[in-house]
Amino acid sequence: MRISKSQTEKNRRLVIKTAVDLMTSQGFEGTTMKQIARAAELGDATIYKYFPSKEKLVLAYFEQAVADALAQIGKTKGLDSFSLQERMQLLIDALLERFLADREFVALAHKLVAGAPLAVMGDDLPGKTLLKQAFAEMLAQAESKAEIAPCSFKPSLAALLADGVYAITAYWLRDDSDEFANTTQMVDLSLGLLVLALHSGIVNKALDLGGFLLRSQLTRLLRDGNGLLDVLKFARMSLSGAGK
């Protein structure tokens, strides 16, 4: 018996939610596909029609979170009038808000994803393609409104921003400040700095020449967290002063 598209999507989401609950309480290794199937009230073999492995389930969680966050911000009233920084901030906030309810699972899953180094610098990160498309559209709109200087590296920058979302997630997972205030400040400072740099046009050459270095250093800073907020404050102050 064939099931409808809507029922397929409903079942898919149910399997992901069930896996999140079980892995949070039992751990990744302590949870089996059979346990997930039975908790979701699906046949032991049926679950494999949706996901071939536990690893694919973990990746699907992030894909779904990104897709849902994008759908959510797409319904925001007056979105077309938002600045580039506001649009990027809205996306990051929406994604972290979805992660918050499953923070323990996200921490567990993030370690699994980070354990695949070849995926980290490529397009294999879950949700990265969707994030790249979203950031590319935001950059194109900002350029059309003369909010940023014309640039030919929007695809490269969109990819860097997508990588940055995962680095921000790692920072947020370690943030023990009240209501994640340090993460909020870090995101605000880094996005503000980026928009200033794009508006001035000074990164047009630098990004093409140092994209890989910039991405690796950003990841290291966000991972270590040592002095990151001070670095961002100083950089934004310097760039603001240079533009006067």
Short mmCIF file of C-alpha atoms in Angstrom, two decimals, residues 13 19 62 67 109 148 150 155 166 177 184 204 217 222 226 235 240 244:
data_model
loop_
_atom_site.label_atom_id
_atom_site.label_comp_id
_atom_site.label_asym_id
_atom_site.label_seq_id
_atom_site.Cartn_x
_atom_site.Cartn_y
_atom_site.Cartn_z
CA ARG A 13 9.78 13.73 10.97
CA ALA A 19 15.81 9.18 17.27
CA PHE A 62 20.37 19.18 10.76
CA ALA A 67 14.97 23.87 6.15
CA ALA A 109 25.50 15.04 16.92
CA ILE A 148 27.31 46.50 0.00
CA PRO A 150 29.65 45.17 -5.90
CA PRO A 155 29.28 32.20 -3.98
CA TYR A 166 28.42 25.44 12.15
CA SER A 177 26.87 32.73 29.91
CA THR A 184 24.59 36.81 20.92
CA ASN A 204 37.09 42.01 -2.59
CA GLN A 217 41.15 30.66 11.16
CA LEU A 222 35.26 29.92 17.29
CA ASN A 226 40.09 32.71 23.49
CA ALA A 235 38.39 44.82 14.27
CA SER A 240 34.56 51.83 11.43
CA LYS A 244 35.26 57.85 8.28
#
